[in-house]
Structures are given as structure tokens and as C-alpha cells.
Coordinates of C-alpha atoms (C1' of nucleotides) in Angstrom, one line a residue:
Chain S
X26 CA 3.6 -35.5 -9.0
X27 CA 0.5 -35.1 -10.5
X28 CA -0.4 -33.3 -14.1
X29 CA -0.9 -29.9 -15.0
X30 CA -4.8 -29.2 -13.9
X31 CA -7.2 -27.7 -12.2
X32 CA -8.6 -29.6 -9.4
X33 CA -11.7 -29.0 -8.1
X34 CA -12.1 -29.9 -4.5
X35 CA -15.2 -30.8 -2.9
X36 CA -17.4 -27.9 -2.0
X37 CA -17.5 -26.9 2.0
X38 CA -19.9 -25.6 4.5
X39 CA -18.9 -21.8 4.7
X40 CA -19.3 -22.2 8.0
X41 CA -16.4 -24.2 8.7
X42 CA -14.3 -22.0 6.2
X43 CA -10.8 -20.9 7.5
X44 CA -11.5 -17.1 6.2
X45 CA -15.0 -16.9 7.3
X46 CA -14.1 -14.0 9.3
X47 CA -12.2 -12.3 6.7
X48 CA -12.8 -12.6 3.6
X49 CA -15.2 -10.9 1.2
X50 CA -18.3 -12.8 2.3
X51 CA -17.2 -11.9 6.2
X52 CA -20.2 -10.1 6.9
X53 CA -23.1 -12.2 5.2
X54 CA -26.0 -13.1 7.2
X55 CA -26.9 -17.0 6.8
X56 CA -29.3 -16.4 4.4
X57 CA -26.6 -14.7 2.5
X58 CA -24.1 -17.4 2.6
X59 CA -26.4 -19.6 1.5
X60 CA -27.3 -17.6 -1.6
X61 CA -23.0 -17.5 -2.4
X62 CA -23.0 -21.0 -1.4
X63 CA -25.2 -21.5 -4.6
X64 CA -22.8 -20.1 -6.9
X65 CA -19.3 -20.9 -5.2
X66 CA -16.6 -23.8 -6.0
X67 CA -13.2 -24.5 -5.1
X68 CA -10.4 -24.7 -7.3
X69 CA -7.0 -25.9 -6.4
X70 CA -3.8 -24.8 -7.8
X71 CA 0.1 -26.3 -7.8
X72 CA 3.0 -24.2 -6.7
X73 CA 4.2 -22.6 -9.7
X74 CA 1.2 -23.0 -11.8
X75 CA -0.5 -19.9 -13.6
X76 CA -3.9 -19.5 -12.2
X77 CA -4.7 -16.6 -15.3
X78 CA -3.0 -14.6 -17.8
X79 CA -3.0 -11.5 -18.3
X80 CA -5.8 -10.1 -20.6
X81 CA -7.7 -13.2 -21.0
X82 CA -11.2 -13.8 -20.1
X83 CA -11.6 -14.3 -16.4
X84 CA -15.6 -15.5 -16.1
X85 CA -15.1 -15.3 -11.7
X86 CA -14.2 -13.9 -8.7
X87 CA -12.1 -15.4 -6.1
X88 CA -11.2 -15.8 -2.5
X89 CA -7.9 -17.5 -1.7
X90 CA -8.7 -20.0 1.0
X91 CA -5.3 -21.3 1.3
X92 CA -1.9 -20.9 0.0
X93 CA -0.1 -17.5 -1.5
X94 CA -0.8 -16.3 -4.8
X95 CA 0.9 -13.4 -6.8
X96 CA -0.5 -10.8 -9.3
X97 CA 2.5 -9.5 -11.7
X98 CA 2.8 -7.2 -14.6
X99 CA 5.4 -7.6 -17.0
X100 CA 6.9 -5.3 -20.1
X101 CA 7.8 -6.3 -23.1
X102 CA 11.2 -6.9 -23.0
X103 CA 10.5 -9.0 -20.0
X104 CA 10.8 -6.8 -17.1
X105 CA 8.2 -8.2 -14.4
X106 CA 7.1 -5.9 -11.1
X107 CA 5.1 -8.1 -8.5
X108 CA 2.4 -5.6 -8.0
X109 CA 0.3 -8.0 -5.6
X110 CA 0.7 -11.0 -3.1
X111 CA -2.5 -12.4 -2.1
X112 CA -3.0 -14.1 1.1
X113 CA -5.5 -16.3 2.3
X114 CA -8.6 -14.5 2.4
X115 CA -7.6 -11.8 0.0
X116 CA -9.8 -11.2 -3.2
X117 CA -8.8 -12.0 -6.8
X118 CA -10.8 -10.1 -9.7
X119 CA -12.8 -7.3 -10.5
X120 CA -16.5 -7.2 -10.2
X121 CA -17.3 -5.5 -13.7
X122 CA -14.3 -6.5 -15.3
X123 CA -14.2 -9.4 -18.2
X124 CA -10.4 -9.5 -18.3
X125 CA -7.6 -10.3 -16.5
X126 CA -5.4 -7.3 -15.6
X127 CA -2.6 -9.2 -14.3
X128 CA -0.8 -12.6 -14.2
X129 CA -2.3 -14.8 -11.4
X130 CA 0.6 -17.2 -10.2
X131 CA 0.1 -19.6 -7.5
X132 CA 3.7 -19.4 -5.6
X133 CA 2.3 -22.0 -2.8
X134 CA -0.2 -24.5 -3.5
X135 CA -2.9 -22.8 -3.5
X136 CA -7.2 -23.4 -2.8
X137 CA -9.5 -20.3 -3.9
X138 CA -13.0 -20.3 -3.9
X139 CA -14.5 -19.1 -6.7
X140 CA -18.0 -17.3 -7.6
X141 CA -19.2 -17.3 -11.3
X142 CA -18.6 -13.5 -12.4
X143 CA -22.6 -12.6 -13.4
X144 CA -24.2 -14.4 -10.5
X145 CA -21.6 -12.8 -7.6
X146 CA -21.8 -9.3 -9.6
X147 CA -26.0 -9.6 -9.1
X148 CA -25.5 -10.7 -5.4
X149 CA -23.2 -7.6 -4.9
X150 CA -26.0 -5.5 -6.2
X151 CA -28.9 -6.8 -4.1
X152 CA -26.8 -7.4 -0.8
X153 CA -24.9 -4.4 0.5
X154 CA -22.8 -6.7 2.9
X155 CA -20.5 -7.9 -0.3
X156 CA -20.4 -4.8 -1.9
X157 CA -19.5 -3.1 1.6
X158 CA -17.1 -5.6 2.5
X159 CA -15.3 -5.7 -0.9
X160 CA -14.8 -1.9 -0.6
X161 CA -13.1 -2.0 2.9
X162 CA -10.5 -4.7 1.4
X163 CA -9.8 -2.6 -1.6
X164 CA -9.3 0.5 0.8
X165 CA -6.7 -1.5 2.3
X166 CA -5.1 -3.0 -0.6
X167 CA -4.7 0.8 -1.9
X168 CA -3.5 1.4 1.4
X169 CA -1.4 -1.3 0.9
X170 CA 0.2 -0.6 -2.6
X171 CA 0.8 2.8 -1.5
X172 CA 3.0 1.8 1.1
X173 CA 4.9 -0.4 -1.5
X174 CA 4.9 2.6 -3.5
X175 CA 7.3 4.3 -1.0
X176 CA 9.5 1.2 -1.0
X177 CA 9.6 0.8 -4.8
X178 CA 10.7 4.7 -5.2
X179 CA 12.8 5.7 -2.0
X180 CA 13.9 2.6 -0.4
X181 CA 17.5 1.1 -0.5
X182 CA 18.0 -2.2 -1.4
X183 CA 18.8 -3.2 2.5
X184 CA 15.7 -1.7 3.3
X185 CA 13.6 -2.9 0.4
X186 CA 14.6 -6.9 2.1
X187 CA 14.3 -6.1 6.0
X188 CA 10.6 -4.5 4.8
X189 CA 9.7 -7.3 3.0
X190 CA 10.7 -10.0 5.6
X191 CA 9.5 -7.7 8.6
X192 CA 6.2 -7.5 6.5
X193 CA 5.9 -11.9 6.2
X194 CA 7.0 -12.1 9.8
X195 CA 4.2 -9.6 11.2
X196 CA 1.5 -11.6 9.3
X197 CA 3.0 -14.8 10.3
X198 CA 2.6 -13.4 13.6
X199 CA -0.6 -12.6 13.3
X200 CA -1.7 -16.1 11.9
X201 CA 0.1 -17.9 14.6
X202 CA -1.4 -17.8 18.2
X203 CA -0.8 -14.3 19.8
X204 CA 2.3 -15.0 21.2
X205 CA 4.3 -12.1 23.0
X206 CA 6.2 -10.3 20.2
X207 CA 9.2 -10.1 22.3
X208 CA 11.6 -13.6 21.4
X209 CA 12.4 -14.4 18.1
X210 CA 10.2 -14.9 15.4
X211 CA 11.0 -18.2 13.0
X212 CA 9.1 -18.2 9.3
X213 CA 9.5 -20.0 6.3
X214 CA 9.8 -17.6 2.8
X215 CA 6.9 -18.7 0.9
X216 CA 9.0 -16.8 -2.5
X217 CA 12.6 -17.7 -4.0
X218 CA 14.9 -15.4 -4.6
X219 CA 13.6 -14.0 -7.9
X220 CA 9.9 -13.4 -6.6
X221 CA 11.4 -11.4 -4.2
X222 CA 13.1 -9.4 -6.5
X223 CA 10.0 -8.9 -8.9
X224 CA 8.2 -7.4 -5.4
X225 CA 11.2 -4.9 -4.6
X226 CA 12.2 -4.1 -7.7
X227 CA 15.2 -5.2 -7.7
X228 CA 17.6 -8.6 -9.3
X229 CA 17.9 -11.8 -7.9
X230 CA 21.8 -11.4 -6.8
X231 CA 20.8 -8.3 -5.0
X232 CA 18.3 -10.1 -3.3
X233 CA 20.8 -12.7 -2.6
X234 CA 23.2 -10.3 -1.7
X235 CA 21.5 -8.1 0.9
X236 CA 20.1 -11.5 2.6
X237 CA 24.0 -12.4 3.0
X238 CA 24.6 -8.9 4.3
X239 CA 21.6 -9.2 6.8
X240 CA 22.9 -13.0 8.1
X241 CA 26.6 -11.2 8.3
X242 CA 25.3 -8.3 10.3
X243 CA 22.9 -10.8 12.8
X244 CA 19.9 -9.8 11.7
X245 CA 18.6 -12.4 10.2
X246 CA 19.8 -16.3 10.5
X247 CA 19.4 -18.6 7.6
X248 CA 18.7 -22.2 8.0
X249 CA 18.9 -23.8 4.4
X250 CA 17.6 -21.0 2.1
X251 CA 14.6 -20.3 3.0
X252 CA 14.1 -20.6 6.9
X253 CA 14.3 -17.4 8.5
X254 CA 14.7 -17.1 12.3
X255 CA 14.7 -13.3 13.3
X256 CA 15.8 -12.9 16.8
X257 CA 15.5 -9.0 17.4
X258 CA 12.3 -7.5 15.8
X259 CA 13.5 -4.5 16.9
X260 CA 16.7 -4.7 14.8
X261 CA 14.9 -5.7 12.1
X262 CA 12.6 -2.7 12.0
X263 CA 15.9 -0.4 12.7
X264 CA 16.6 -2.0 8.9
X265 CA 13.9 -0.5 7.3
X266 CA 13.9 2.8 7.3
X267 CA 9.9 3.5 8.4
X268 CA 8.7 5.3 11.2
X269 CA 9.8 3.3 15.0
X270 CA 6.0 3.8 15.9
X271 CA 3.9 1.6 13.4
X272 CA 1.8 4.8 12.9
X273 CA -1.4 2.4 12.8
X274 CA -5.0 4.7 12.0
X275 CA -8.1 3.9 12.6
Chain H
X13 CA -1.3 38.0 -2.0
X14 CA -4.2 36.7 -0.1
X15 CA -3.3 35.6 3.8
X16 CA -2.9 32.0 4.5
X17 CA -6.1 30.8 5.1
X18 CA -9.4 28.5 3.8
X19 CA -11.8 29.9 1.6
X20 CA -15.4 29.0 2.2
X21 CA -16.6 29.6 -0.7
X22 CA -20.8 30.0 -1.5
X23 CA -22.2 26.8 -1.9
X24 CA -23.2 26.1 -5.5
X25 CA -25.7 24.0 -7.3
X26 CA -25.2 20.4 -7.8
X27 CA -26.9 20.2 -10.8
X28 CA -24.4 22.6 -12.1
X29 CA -21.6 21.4 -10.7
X30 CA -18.7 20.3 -13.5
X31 CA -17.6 16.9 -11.6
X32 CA -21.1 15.7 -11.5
X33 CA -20.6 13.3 -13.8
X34 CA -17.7 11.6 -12.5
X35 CA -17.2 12.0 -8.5
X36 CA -18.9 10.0 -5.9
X37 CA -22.1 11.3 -6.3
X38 CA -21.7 10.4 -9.9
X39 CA -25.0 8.3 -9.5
X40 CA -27.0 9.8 -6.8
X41 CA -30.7 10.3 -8.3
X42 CA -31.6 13.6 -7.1
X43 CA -33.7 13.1 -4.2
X44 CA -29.8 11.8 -3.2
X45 CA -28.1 14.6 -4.5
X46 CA -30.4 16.8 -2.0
X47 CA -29.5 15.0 0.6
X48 CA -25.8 15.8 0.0
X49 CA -26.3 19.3 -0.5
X50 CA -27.7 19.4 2.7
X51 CA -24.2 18.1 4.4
X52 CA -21.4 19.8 1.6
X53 CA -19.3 22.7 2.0
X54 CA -17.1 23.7 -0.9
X55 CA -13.2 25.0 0.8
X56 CA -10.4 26.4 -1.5
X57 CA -7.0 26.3 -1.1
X58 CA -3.9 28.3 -2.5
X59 CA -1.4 26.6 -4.9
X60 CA 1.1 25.4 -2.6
X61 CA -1.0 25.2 0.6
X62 CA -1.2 21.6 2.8
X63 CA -4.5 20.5 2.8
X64 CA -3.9 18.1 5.8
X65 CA -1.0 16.5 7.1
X66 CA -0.2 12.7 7.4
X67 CA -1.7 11.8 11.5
X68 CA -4.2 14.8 11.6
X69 CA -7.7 14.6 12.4
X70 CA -9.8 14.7 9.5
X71 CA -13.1 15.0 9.9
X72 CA -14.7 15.4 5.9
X73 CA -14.0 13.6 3.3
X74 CA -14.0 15.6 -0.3
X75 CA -14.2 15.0 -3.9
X76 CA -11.6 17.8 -5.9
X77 CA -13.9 20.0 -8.0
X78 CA -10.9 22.1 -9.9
X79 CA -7.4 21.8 -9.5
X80 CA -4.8 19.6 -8.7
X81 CA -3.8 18.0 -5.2
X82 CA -1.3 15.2 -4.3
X83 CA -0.8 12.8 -1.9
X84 CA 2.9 12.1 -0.2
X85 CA 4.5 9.7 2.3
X86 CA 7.6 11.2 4.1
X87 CA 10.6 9.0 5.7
X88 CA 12.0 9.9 8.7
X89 CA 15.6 11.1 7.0
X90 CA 13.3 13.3 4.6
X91 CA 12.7 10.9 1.8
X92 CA 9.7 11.7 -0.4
X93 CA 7.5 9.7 -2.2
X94 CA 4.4 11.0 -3.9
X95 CA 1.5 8.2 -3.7
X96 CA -1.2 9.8 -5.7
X97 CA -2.0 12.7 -8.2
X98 CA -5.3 14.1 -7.2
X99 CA -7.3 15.5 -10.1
X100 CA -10.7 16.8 -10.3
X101 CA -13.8 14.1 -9.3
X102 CA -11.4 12.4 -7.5
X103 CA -12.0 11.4 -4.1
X104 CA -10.1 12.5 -0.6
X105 CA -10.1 10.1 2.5
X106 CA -11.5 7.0 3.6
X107 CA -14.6 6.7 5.2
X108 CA -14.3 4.9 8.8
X109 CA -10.9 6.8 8.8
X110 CA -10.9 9.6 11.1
X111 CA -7.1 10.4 10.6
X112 CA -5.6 11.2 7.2
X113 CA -2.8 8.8 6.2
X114 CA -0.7 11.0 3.6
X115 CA 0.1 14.5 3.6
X116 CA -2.4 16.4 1.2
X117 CA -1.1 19.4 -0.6
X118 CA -2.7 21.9 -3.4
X119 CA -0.2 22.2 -6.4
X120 CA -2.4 24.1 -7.9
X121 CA -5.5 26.9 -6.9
X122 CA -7.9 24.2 -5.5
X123 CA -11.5 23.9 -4.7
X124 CA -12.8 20.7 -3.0
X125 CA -16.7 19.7 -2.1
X126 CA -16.1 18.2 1.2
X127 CA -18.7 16.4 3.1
X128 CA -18.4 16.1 7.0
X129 CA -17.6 12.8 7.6
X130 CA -20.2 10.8 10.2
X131 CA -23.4 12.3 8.3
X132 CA -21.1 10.7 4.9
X133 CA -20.5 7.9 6.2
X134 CA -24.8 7.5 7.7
X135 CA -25.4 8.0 3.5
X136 CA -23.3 5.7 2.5
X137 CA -25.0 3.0 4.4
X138 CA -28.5 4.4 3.2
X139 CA -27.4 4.6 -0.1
X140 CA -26.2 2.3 -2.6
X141 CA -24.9 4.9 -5.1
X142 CA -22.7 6.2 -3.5
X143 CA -20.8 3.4 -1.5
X144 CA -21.5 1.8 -5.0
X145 CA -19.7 4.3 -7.2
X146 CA -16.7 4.6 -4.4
X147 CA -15.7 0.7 -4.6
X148 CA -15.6 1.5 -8.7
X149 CA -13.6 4.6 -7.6
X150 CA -11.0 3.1 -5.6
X151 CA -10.6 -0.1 -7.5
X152 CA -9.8 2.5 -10.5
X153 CA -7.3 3.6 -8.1
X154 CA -5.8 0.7 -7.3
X155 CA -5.3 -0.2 -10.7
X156 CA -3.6 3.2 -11.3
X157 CA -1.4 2.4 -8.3
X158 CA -0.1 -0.9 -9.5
X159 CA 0.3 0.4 -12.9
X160 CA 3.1 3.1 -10.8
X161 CA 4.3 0.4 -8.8
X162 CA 5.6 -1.2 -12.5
X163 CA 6.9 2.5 -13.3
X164 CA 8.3 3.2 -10.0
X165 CA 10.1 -0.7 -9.7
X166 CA 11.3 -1.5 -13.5
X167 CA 11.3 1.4 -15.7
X168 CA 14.4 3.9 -16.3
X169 CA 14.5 7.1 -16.0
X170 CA 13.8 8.7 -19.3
X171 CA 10.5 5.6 -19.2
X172 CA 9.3 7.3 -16.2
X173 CA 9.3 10.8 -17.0
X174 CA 8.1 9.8 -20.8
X175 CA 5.2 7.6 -19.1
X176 CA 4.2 10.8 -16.3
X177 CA 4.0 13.1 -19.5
X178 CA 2.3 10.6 -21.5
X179 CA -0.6 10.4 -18.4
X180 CA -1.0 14.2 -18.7
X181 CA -1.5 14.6 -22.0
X182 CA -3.8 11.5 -22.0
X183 CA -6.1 13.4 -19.5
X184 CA -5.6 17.2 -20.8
X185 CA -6.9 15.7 -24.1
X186 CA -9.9 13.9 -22.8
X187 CA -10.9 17.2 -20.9
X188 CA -10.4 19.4 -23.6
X189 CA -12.9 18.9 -26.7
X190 CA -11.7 15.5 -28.2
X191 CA -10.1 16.4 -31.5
X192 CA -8.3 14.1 -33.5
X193 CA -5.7 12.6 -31.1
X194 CA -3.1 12.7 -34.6
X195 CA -1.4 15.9 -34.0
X196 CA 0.3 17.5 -31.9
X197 CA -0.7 18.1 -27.9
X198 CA 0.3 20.8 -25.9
X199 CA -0.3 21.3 -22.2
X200 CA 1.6 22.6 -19.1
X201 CA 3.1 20.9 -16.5
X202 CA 1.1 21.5 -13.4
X203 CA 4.0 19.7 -11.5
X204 CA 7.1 21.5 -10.7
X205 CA 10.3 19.3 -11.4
X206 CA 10.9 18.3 -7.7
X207 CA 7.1 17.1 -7.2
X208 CA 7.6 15.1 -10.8
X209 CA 10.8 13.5 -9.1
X210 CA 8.8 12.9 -5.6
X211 CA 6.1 11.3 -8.1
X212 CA 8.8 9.4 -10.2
X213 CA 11.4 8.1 -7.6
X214 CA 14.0 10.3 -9.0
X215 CA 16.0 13.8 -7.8
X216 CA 15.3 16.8 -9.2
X217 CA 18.4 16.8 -11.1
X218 CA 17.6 13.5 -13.2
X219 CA 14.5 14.9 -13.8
X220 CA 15.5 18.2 -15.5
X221 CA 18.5 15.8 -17.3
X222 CA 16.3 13.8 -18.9
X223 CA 13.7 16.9 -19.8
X224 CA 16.5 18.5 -21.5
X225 CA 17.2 15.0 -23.2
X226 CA 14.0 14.6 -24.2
X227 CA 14.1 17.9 -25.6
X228 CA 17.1 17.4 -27.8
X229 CA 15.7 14.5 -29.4
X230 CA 13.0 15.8 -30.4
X231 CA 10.4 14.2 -28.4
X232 CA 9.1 17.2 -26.6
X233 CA 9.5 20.9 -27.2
X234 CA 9.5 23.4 -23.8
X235 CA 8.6 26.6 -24.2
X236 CA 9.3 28.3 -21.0
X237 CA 9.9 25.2 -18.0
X238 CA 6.6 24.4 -17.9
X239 CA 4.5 24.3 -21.1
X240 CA 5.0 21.6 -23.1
X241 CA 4.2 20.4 -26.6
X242 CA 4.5 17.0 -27.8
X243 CA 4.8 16.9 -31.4
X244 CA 4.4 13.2 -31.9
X245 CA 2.8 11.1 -29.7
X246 CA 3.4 8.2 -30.8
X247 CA 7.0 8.7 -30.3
X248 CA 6.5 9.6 -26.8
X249 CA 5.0 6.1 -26.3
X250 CA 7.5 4.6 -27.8
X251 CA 10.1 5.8 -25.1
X252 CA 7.4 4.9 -22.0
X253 CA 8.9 1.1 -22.7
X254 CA 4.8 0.2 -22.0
X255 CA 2.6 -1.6 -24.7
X256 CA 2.2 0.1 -28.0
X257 CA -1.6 -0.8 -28.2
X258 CA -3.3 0.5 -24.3
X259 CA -4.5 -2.5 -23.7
X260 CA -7.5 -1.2 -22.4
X261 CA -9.7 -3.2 -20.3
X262 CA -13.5 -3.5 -19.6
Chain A
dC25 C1' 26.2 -39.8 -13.5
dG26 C1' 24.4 -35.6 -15.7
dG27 C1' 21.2 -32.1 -16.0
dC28 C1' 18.2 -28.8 -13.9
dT29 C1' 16.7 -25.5 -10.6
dG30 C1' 17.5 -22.2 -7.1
dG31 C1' 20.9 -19.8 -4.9
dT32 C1' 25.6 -17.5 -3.9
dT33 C1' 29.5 -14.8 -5.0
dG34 C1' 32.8 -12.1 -7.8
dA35 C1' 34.2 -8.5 -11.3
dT36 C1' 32.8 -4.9 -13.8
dC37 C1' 29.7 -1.5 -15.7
dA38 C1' 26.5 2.1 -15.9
dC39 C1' 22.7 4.6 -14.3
dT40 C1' 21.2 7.6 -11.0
dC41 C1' 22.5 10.2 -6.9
dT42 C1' 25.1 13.7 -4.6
dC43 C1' 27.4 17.9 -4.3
dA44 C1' 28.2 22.1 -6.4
dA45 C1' 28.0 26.0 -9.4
dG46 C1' 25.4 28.9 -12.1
dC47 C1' 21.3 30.9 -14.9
dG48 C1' 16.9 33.5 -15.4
dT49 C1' 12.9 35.5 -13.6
dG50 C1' 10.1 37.9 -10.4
dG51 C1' 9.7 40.3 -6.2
dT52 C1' 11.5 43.5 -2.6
dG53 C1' 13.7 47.2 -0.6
dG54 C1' 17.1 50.8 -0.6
Chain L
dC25 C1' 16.1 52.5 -10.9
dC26 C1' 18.9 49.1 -9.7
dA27 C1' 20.9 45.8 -6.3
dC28 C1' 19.8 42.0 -4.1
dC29 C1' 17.7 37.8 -3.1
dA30 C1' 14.7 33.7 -3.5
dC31 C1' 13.0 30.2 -6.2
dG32 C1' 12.8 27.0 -9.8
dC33 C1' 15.6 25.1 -12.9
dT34 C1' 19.8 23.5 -15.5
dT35 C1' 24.3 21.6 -16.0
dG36 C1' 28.7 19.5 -14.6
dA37 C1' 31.9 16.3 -12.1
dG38 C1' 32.4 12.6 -9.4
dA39 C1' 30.8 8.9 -6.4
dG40 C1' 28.0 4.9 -5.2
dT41 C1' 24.4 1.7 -5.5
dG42 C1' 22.5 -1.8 -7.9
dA43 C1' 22.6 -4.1 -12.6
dT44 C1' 24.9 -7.1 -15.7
dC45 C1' 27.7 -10.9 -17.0
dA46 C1' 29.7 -14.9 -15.4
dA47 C1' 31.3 -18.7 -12.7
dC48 C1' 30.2 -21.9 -9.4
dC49 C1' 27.7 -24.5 -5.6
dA50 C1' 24.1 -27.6 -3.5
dG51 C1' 20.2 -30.4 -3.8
dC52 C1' 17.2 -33.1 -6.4
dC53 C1' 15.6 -36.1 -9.8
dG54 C1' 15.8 -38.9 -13.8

DNA sequence: CGGCTGGTTGATCACTCTCAAGCGTGGTGG
DNA sequence: CCACCACGCTTGAGAGTGATCAACCAGCCG
């Protein structure tokens, strides 16, 4: 295995990028991914490894290209609440802001491409398309964490587990080709045990506990710890309490 | 008592107006701010009345000028979970939304400057300070929401209700004139004890419990249910379980 | 082989919920 | 004027969910 570092990969053509469509810079013109094509580089993390801490100086914005990253908040006596789980194309940082507000953790190996904080902050002025883009995604990230809101105050700990799985298998859905939703759906965790329980709020022998209960009651099957095979969808969203209808706005 | 109804009240000067400073428009020059006045309508709303339910058509968006509005996800079974505490400058609905997502509800006597949404939404495009000072807006909010996602996953019960007084007398003392922060602060609660538990991810009960056992130790005093006076600060942060120093971030 | 990490399971504890009774205030109607 | 009720709140008793403490297992690597 190799040592503790940051790797930076070779820059890419943003054409070719696998969140072109997505991600912050999803609605630049040419010219305008040529302009963040000036001030972008890729840096490549190692499951497990910190990618900041909290508080300290963060000089850039991110994109994750590839891999799962986490933002956590911790108390003092060591209490930790997940309070973010970045996926590819997702944005890391705050336009404006000098400091870290959370822990960064790379839970998959991770790639993110980075733009230095001044130049990207200039760009965002001049060229509406960042700005507007970046707004949409932080609309639905506040969408997002209100939903986990709900979960985090109301939700059982069943519940809290069949959310969290039904939420990994709908984007793993989504990221896999359109298939008919119907069969089973088959997905490997990308968290242990205890990241799960710093998203849900919970311990790591509930966690463990409720995943038993879900393989006793057929919900889930388990093969090894971590690959999941759900073979009713339906059952599954049964498990979580929220509305049968996905309730999707536009 | 007045029927059941929305107030249109008189339109008012913008240049007068006491969230001009702070709410969307915050940085509209005024050849902007004309512009605006031009698509505004101020409504008011009764203490207690829904603003809009969770799936209805909503077809303005609004910044709160006075009083106090909250947003809330219901479960099927009746479980409530308060998902934002609407104060005034803050901002109501999404642009590109045409459907609320939360129930919105005056706890208070409310007034709102509500902008019909399509001509909002042509603005934004057109101009920069607005869609500008929105992203700063909601990535505020986002931050406040993750900041309740710790409260709502990891703290105890007494750390939550400590932590939601602590936020209220943080913002009634930087709206009143900002004396010495040293002595005492006294405020009412503009939250009854069920919407406090909705906001905490507690019952009613435990909330009152652990106001009374705040009382007896000294770290609040109630005079009446609602009005509160916190003698020492500084020992109310010391039951929130957060950071003694804010760690404030710019 | 031994140690380490991640995970499972058991026993017990305790915090918060649930169910229930009761209080005080303000409003309404007889 | 008082009886009555509704509402917001408090308090108590008991139950239950999830936390805590602890033992143990499997896989992996040195």
C-alpha cells in the first residue's frame, strides 16, 4: 500500500469528465470550461484518509469526480453526527469561506477536482452559470438535509436503516443503466457499520442489530458484510416509514 | 377576533423597509429595488394560521418581514418534525419550484413581502444580486441545518432544549441594541412547548421536564410559561454540550 | 501464531416515550 | 356571576427503545 499523501493525478479534458453533466461547472459554455480548466487540478485521496479538518484553512473548492466522501461534526466528548455524504459530482466548500466547517473524510478512494478558492470565487462573479448552478445544488442539498432532519428526530431505528439503504440503492439505481425497477436490486455499502451510525444517529450495535433484524425478516440478504441484495423494493420502502408515493416536486 | 383570512396589507417603501438590509434584496442597487417594488405584495397572517401546506401550488416566493414562521415535515402515522425556524429577512420557497415542500405556519402575527414567482424568477436571471445574495442565503441555511442535524442525532435532551434557548437569546440580543452580552438576557419564547418538541425531536412532556429542570438548577428563571430570563449565560452554554468558544467562521 | 479491524450478539441500564391525571388561565354561555 | 370548557402546560408512573458494557467471531496481515 502506498504512503499517506496526496496524489495529484494528471489533469483531464473536462470534456471527457464523468460529472460533466452534473456537477458545478454543468452548465459552462466552452469558453467557460476553458477559463476553470486554467485554475482546476485533481487530487486523489485513500479510503479512510482525512481530506480536511475541521476549522483549518481550506485555500479551494471541490468537485468529487469519483469515490464517496463524508462531511462530519463532532463534540467534544467525541460524539460525531455525519451531517453530509458527498457523491460523485457533489461540491465540497464554501465560496467566501477561509475555513473548514467540517471534517472531510474520504470513506472510498476518492478523486476531486479542485479550483484554487480566489480564482473560482472571481469566475463565480463574472460567469452567472457557476454561481447559478452552485445555487441549485445547495437548494437540493438543503432539501436534502432536511429530509435527514426528519430521520434524525422522528425516525425508529428500523427505519433510520431501511431509509438509509433504500436511499444508496435508489442512487445506485440511478448510476447503473435504467433498468426496470421491478427485480431485485444488488449494491455494495460503501460505509462500515459505524459510519452508518454517525449518519442515523445511532451506535454501531444498533446498526448491526437492525441489519440482523432486516436479514431475519427477508428484507434485506447479506452476502459477507457488506453486499446487500434487496429483492422487494417495495418491502423495503414499507420499512421506512415515508410517504408510499415518492412525493417528487418540480 | 378577526375572520380567517389574508391581509393585503398597503404596500410600503422599500427604502424603509426594516429587513432591507438582510433579505434577498439585501444588495439590489435601487434602480433593482424599483424593479421589485413593481412585482411585491406584502400578505399577513394570524398567529397560528398555515401559510401553505406541504404539495400546494405556490406561486410567490417571500422574504418574512416581522414575525415568526416554521417549516414542518409530517409522517404518515402523525410524526412531526420541524425543519426550519423562519425569522425575519429570511427567505420562503425555491425558485423553479412551483409546489411548496414543507408545511408553512405563522407562530406568530406575520407579515411576509412575497414576490410572484415567474416575474422573480425573470430577475433573478437579469440580476446578479439577487440570485447572488440567495446562494449566500441558503448556504447559511444549510449550515444552520447541519448544525441541527448534530442537535437532533447526538445531543440529550436537556443539550437540545439548552442549545434551542441558547439560539434565541443569541438572535433576540443581536436585534435588540447590543449591550454588553455579560448580564443577564431575557426574552419570550415565541414557541409553544409542543412546536419546541417538533423542533427538538422530543414530546411535549420531555420538553416541559427538562424546562422545569432547568429551572431548578438555576439555569433559567420562567416567569409565566413563556418569558424567560437567563441569568448566566455562560452556564447555559455550558449545558448545550457544544464548544465553549463559537467557533465562528468567515 | 498473534494482533488488529470490523462486525455480531448478549445482558443490563437509562433516557425518553407513552399514557394518564391534574393545574391555571382565559373565554363562553347560562 | 359563576359553571364550564378548551388550551397550554406540568407532573407522575410505567414501559420500551436504544445505549452501554462486554464477550466473542471472522478475516487479514505481519
Amino acid at each position: 500500500m502506498s504512503v499517506h499523501r496526496d496524489i495529484r493525478s494528471p489533469t483531464q479534458d473536462c470534456g471527457e469528465c464523468p460529472i460533466r453533466h452534473r456537477a458545478v461547472c454543468a452548465r459552462c459554455e466552452t469558453d467557460e470550461l476553458a477559463q476553470l480548466e486554467q485554475i482546476k487540478y485533481y487530487r486523489s485521496y485513500q479510503a479512510g484518509q482525512t481530506v480536511i479538518w475541521s476549522g483549518d484553512k481550506m485555500d479551494f473548492v471541490a468537485s468529487v469526480v469519483t469515490g464517496i466522501a463524508t462531511l462530519t461534526q463532532t463534540m467534544e466528548d467525541g460524539r460525531r453526527q455525519m451531517v453530509g455524504l458527498l457523491l460523485p459530482s457533489d461540491f465540497v466548500g464554501r465560496p467566501g469561506r477561509s475555513a473548514a466547517a467540517y471534517d472531510v473524510t474520504a470513506t472510498t478512494d476518492l478523486v476531486m477536482c479542485c479550483f484554487r478558492r480566489k480564482p473560482f470565487e472571481e469566475m463565480m462573479a463574472s460567469t452567472p452559470h457557476i454561481a447559478h448552478r452552485l445555487l441549485e445544488m445547495t437548494l437540493d442539498e438543503l432539501d436534502a438535509a432536511r429530509e435527514w432532519m426528519l430521520l434524525l428526530g422522528r425516525k425508529t431505528a428500523r427505519e433510520k436503516i431501511s431509509s438509509l439503504l433504500a436511499i444508496i440503492a435508489r442512487r445506485d439505481a440511478s448510476l447503473k443503466e435504467p433498468r426496470a425497477d421491478l427485480g431485485a436490486i444488488t449494491f455494495d455499502l460503501p460505509l462500515t457499520r459505524e459510519e452508518m451510525a454517525d449518519y442515523l444517529g445511532l451506535t454501531l450495535e444498533t446498526v448491526s442489530r437492525q441489519m440482523s433484524a432486516l436479514k431475519r425478516d427477508g428484507i434485506i440478504t447479506l452476502d459477507g458484510k457488506r453486499h446487500v441484495t434487496i429483492p422487494s423494493v417495495d418491502a423495503l420502502m414499507e420499512e421506512t416509514g415515508d410517504d408510499s408515493d415518492g412525493g417528487f416536486l418540480v
